[in-house]
Amino acid sequence: MEFQTKIGRSTADTIQVHGYDLAEDLIGKITLADMAFLGAKHRIPTEQESKMLNAILVAICEHGFTPSSISTRLTYLGAPEAVQAAVAAGLLGAGTVYLGAMEYVAEMLQKAFAQFGDDKNIEELATVVIKDRKEKGLQFPGFGHHIHKVVDPRTGKLFEIAEETGFLGKHSLLLLEIHRQFCEEKGKKITLNAVGAIGAIMSDMEIDYRVVKSFAVASRAVGLVAHLVEEIDKGRKDSIAQQLFEYVEDNTDYRG
């Protein structure tokens, strides 16, 4: 039996990663975000790709108290010897409500061009996509936010950097037009959130929608470390996880 991989290979004195010498070509020369890009595209990103991807990962690294960070804190409370389990617990909730929408936005946009072709102008294609999703009973990912009711401050900045780096392409323009028509139809302003923008921009970076969410997971893993550190700094007795546990225990009506 023989296995094949192009990802990594070690010899007695060298380590090869995607064809690059890890010590000579990568360490000290590229960022962690660049490394993620290398894994997805099998090449070192250009300066513009690096700037865009780093901006995206910074934008979604930290969200404060969410089910993700709370899960991390509570898991650490129960298993302080296994920080990896606490981080993993926080990542398991990357789904339709948190983080996952960027994948679904990318899928919607990439499939729109694949299914309906590039021969339509953006306005016409947006109308077709809206009609198609309504007929299928599908939601519009990337729209709405429970805090940023009108404008997500990250969205405009990400599109600004996308324009600057050359990644404000057809997928981004399609999403913006879908958003415009959707708001017009509803008769009110609905937030185009950051993960929506990210799904579109990463599509314009030619990243397959099936791996888009993995970048969010990598970014969130970094953010969750801060929640772990805060739990450690507070000490077990005063940690937020301990307070949450005690609050639930004291305020739950146990009925047989």
Short mmCIF file of C-alpha atoms in Angstrom, two decimals:
data_model
loop_
_atom_site.label_atom_id
_atom_site.label_comp_id
_atom_site.label_asym_id
_atom_site.label_seq_id
_atom_site.Cartn_x
_atom_site.Cartn_y
_atom_site.Cartn_z
CA MET A 1 0.00 0.00 0.00
CA GLU A 2 1.32 3.44 -0.94
CA PHE A 3 0.05 6.89 0.04
CA GLN A 4 0.74 10.12 -1.80
CA THR A 5 0.73 13.72 -0.58
CA LYS A 6 2.10 17.02 -1.84
CA ILE A 7 1.69 18.80 1.48
CA GLY A 8 4.61 17.97 3.73
CA ARG A 9 7.73 15.81 3.72
CA SER A 10 10.67 15.58 6.11
CA THR A 11 14.19 14.27 5.62
CA ALA A 12 17.05 14.13 8.10
CA ASP A 13 17.94 17.80 7.56
CA THR A 14 15.05 19.45 5.66
CA ILE A 15 11.29 19.94 5.89
CA GLN A 16 9.34 20.53 2.70
CA VAL A 17 5.88 22.13 2.78
CA HIS A 18 4.01 22.43 -0.52
CA GLY A 19 7.36 22.33 -2.30
CA TYR A 20 8.91 25.09 -0.19
CA ASP A 21 11.76 24.66 2.27
CA LEU A 22 10.12 25.41 5.62
CA ALA A 23 13.24 26.78 7.31
CA GLU A 24 14.61 28.76 4.38
CA ASP A 25 11.51 29.88 2.45
CA LEU A 26 8.72 30.20 5.01
CA ILE A 27 9.77 30.68 8.64
CA GLY A 28 10.22 34.39 9.33
CA LYS A 29 9.11 35.31 5.82
CA ILE A 30 5.35 34.72 5.68
CA THR A 31 2.48 35.22 8.13
CA LEU A 32 0.19 32.59 9.60
CA ALA A 33 -2.57 33.82 7.27
CA ASP A 34 -0.17 33.39 4.35
CA MET A 35 0.43 29.84 5.53
CA ALA A 36 -3.32 29.19 5.48
CA PHE A 37 -3.45 30.55 1.93
CA LEU A 38 -0.53 28.30 0.98
CA GLY A 39 -2.47 25.33 2.27
CA ALA A 40 -5.55 26.24 0.26
CA LYS A 41 -3.93 27.37 -2.97
CA HIS A 42 -0.55 25.54 -2.83
CA ARG A 43 1.42 28.74 -3.40
CA ILE A 44 2.59 31.74 -1.38
CA PRO A 45 0.11 34.61 -1.73
CA THR A 46 0.92 37.83 -3.54
CA GLU A 47 1.28 41.01 -1.47
CA GLN A 48 -2.33 41.95 -2.31
CA GLU A 49 -3.67 38.48 -1.43
CA SER A 50 -1.74 38.52 1.84
CA LYS A 51 -3.10 41.93 2.84
CA MET A 52 -6.67 40.94 2.00
CA LEU A 53 -6.58 37.59 3.77
CA ASN A 54 -4.93 39.02 6.87
CA ALA A 55 -7.62 41.72 7.02
CA ILE A 56 -10.35 39.08 6.75
CA LEU A 57 -8.91 36.91 9.51
CA VAL A 58 -8.44 39.88 11.84
CA ALA A 59 -12.04 40.96 11.19
CA ILE A 60 -13.54 37.69 12.45
CA CYS A 61 -11.01 36.72 15.12
CA GLU A 62 -12.88 38.16 18.12
CA HIS A 63 -16.62 38.45 18.81
CA GLY A 64 -16.77 38.86 22.60
CA PHE A 65 -19.26 36.70 24.48
CA THR A 66 -20.79 34.30 21.99
CA PRO A 67 -21.80 30.64 22.32
CA SER A 68 -18.33 29.88 20.94
CA SER A 69 -16.31 31.72 23.58
CA ILE A 70 -18.68 30.69 26.38
CA SER A 71 -18.25 27.04 25.37
CA THR A 72 -14.49 27.48 25.52
CA ARG A 73 -14.65 29.01 28.99
CA LEU A 74 -17.00 26.36 30.37
CA THR A 75 -14.97 23.51 28.92
CA TYR A 76 -11.80 24.92 30.44
CA LEU A 77 -13.59 25.12 33.80
CA GLY A 78 -14.24 21.37 33.63
CA ALA A 79 -10.92 20.34 32.05
CA PRO A 80 -8.19 22.92 32.76
CA GLU A 81 -5.57 20.32 31.90
CA ALA A 82 -6.75 20.25 28.26
CA VAL A 83 -6.71 23.71 26.69
CA GLN A 84 -6.99 22.08 23.27
CA ALA A 85 -10.38 20.67 24.27
CA ALA A 86 -11.56 24.12 25.34
CA VAL A 87 -10.55 25.67 22.02
CA ALA A 88 -12.08 22.75 20.11
CA ALA A 89 -15.35 23.15 22.03
CA GLY A 90 -15.51 26.78 20.97
CA LEU A 91 -14.98 25.86 17.32
CA LEU A 92 -17.73 23.25 17.16
CA GLY A 93 -20.43 25.92 16.95
CA ALA A 94 -19.27 27.29 13.60
CA GLY A 95 -22.54 26.81 11.76
CA THR A 96 -25.43 28.62 10.14
CA VAL A 97 -25.73 31.29 12.86
CA TYR A 98 -22.08 31.96 13.70
CA LEU A 99 -19.22 31.94 11.15
CA GLY A 100 -20.77 29.38 8.79
CA ALA A 101 -22.67 31.98 6.79
CA MET A 102 -19.51 33.00 4.96
CA GLU A 103 -19.43 29.54 3.36
CA TYR A 104 -23.09 29.75 2.38
CA VAL A 105 -22.64 33.21 0.88
CA ALA A 106 -19.68 31.99 -1.15
CA GLU A 107 -21.66 28.95 -2.26
CA MET A 108 -24.63 31.08 -3.30
CA LEU A 109 -22.46 33.44 -5.34
CA GLN A 110 -20.18 30.86 -6.94
CA LYS A 111 -23.11 28.64 -7.91
CA ALA A 112 -25.01 31.65 -9.29
CA PHE A 113 -22.34 32.21 -11.95
CA ALA A 114 -21.97 28.47 -12.57
CA GLN A 115 -25.73 27.85 -12.92
CA PHE A 116 -26.95 31.00 -14.59
CA GLY A 117 -23.79 31.94 -16.49
CA ASP A 118 -21.74 35.09 -16.93
CA ASP A 119 -23.80 36.35 -19.86
CA LYS A 120 -26.24 38.25 -17.63
CA ASN A 121 -25.40 41.65 -16.20
CA ILE A 122 -25.08 41.86 -12.42
CA GLU A 123 -28.47 43.48 -11.88
CA GLU A 124 -30.25 40.82 -13.93
CA LEU A 125 -28.32 37.99 -12.27
CA ALA A 126 -29.17 39.31 -8.81
CA THR A 127 -32.85 39.29 -9.71
CA VAL A 128 -32.56 35.68 -10.93
CA VAL A 129 -30.78 34.59 -7.73
CA ILE A 130 -33.39 36.23 -5.49
CA LYS A 131 -36.24 34.64 -7.43
CA ASP A 132 -34.56 31.22 -7.43
CA ARG A 133 -33.91 31.22 -3.67
CA LYS A 134 -37.45 32.33 -2.91
CA GLU A 135 -38.90 29.56 -5.03
CA LYS A 136 -36.73 27.03 -3.22
CA GLY A 137 -37.52 28.46 0.21
CA LEU A 138 -33.89 29.30 0.89
CA GLN A 139 -32.71 32.11 3.17
CA PHE A 140 -30.25 34.82 2.18
CA PRO A 141 -27.02 34.26 4.11
CA GLY A 142 -24.92 37.27 5.07
CA PHE A 143 -27.87 39.53 5.81
CA GLY A 144 -28.82 40.77 9.28
CA HIS A 145 -27.00 41.17 12.59
CA HIS A 146 -28.33 41.07 16.15
CA ILE A 147 -26.26 44.10 17.23
CA HIS A 148 -25.37 46.00 14.06
CA LYS A 149 -28.95 46.63 12.98
CA VAL A 150 -28.18 48.90 10.02
CA VAL A 151 -24.43 48.87 9.29
CA ASP A 152 -21.77 46.34 10.24
CA PRO A 153 -18.62 48.50 10.66
CA ARG A 154 -16.42 45.68 9.36
CA THR A 155 -18.25 45.30 6.05
CA GLY A 156 -17.37 48.67 4.53
CA LYS A 157 -13.76 48.39 5.63
CA LEU A 158 -13.38 44.93 4.10
CA PHE A 159 -14.86 46.06 0.78
CA GLU A 160 -12.58 49.12 0.89
CA ILE A 161 -9.52 46.88 1.23
CA ALA A 162 -10.92 44.56 -1.44
CA GLU A 163 -11.13 47.46 -3.88
CA GLU A 164 -7.63 48.60 -2.92
CA THR A 165 -6.15 45.12 -3.43
CA GLY A 166 -8.10 44.28 -6.57
CA PHE A 167 -10.56 41.80 -5.09
CA LEU A 168 -13.78 43.75 -5.44
CA GLY A 169 -14.84 41.51 -8.28
CA LYS A 170 -17.97 40.01 -9.76
CA HIS A 171 -18.94 38.02 -6.67
CA SER A 172 -18.74 41.10 -4.44
CA LEU A 173 -20.67 43.18 -6.94
CA LEU A 174 -23.33 40.49 -7.19
CA LEU A 175 -23.75 40.32 -3.42
CA LEU A 176 -24.00 44.10 -3.17
CA GLU A 177 -26.68 44.10 -5.87
CA ILE A 178 -28.60 41.25 -4.23
CA HIS A 179 -28.47 43.23 -0.98
CA ARG A 180 -29.69 46.41 -2.71
CA GLN A 181 -32.63 44.65 -4.35
CA PHE A 182 -33.46 42.72 -1.17
CA CYS A 183 -33.58 45.91 0.92
CA GLU A 184 -35.63 47.66 -1.74
CA GLU A 185 -38.12 44.83 -1.78
CA LYS A 186 -38.39 44.78 2.03
CA GLY A 187 -38.70 48.55 2.17
CA LYS A 188 -36.03 48.89 4.85
CA LYS A 189 -32.29 48.76 5.37
CA ILE A 190 -31.04 45.29 6.30
CA THR A 191 -27.47 44.82 7.46
CA LEU A 192 -24.99 43.27 5.07
CA ASN A 193 -22.76 41.67 7.67
CA ALA A 194 -19.02 40.99 7.67
CA VAL A 195 -19.28 37.27 6.96
CA GLY A 196 -21.37 38.11 3.91
CA ALA A 197 -18.67 40.43 2.65
CA ILE A 198 -16.01 37.81 3.41
CA GLY A 199 -17.84 35.11 1.49
CA ALA A 200 -17.97 37.39 -1.54
CA ILE A 201 -14.39 38.64 -1.30
CA MET A 202 -12.95 35.17 -0.81
CA SER A 203 -14.91 34.07 -3.88
CA ASP A 204 -13.23 36.89 -5.78
CA MET A 205 -9.93 35.53 -4.44
CA GLU A 206 -10.87 32.28 -6.22
CA ILE A 207 -11.18 30.24 -3.03
CA ASP A 208 -13.57 27.29 -3.26
CA TYR A 209 -16.65 27.83 -1.10
CA ARG A 210 -16.12 24.41 0.51
CA VAL A 211 -12.99 25.61 2.32
CA VAL A 212 -14.03 29.22 3.02
CA LYS A 213 -15.30 28.42 6.53
CA SER A 214 -12.04 26.73 7.45
CA PHE A 215 -10.33 30.12 7.41
CA ALA A 216 -12.91 31.39 9.91
CA VAL A 217 -12.26 28.39 12.14
CA ALA A 218 -8.52 29.09 12.07
CA SER A 219 -9.08 32.74 12.93
CA ARG A 220 -11.53 31.98 15.73
CA ALA A 221 -9.09 29.49 17.28
CA VAL A 222 -6.69 32.40 17.75
CA GLY A 223 -9.41 34.56 19.28
CA LEU A 224 -10.47 31.88 21.74
CA VAL A 225 -7.02 31.87 23.29
CA ALA A 226 -7.77 35.31 24.77
CA HIS A 227 -10.85 33.90 26.52
CA LEU A 228 -8.77 31.09 27.96
CA VAL A 229 -6.15 33.53 29.21
CA GLU A 230 -8.82 35.66 30.88
CA GLU A 231 -10.16 32.60 32.69
CA ILE A 232 -6.63 31.75 33.85
CA ASP A 233 -5.93 35.33 34.98
CA LYS A 234 -9.15 35.53 36.99
CA GLY A 235 -8.50 32.23 38.74
CA ARG A 236 -10.99 29.41 39.05
CA LYS A 237 -13.03 30.96 41.87
CA ASP A 238 -13.58 34.30 40.09
CA SER A 239 -13.68 33.06 36.51
CA ILE A 240 -16.63 33.93 34.30
CA ALA A 241 -17.23 30.24 33.64
CA GLN A 242 -17.52 29.57 37.39
CA GLN A 243 -19.92 32.50 37.77
CA LEU A 244 -22.04 31.22 34.89
CA PHE A 245 -22.14 27.74 36.40
CA GLU A 246 -23.14 29.06 39.81
CA TYR A 247 -25.78 31.36 38.30
CA VAL A 248 -27.42 28.52 36.40
CA GLU A 249 -27.28 26.26 39.42
CA ASP A 250 -28.82 28.92 41.69
CA ASN A 251 -31.50 30.03 39.23
CA THR A 252 -32.77 26.75 37.84
CA ASP A 253 -36.11 25.37 38.93
CA TYR A 254 -35.58 21.62 39.08
CA ARG A 255 -38.89 19.83 38.51
CA GLY A 256 -39.49 16.12 38.60
#
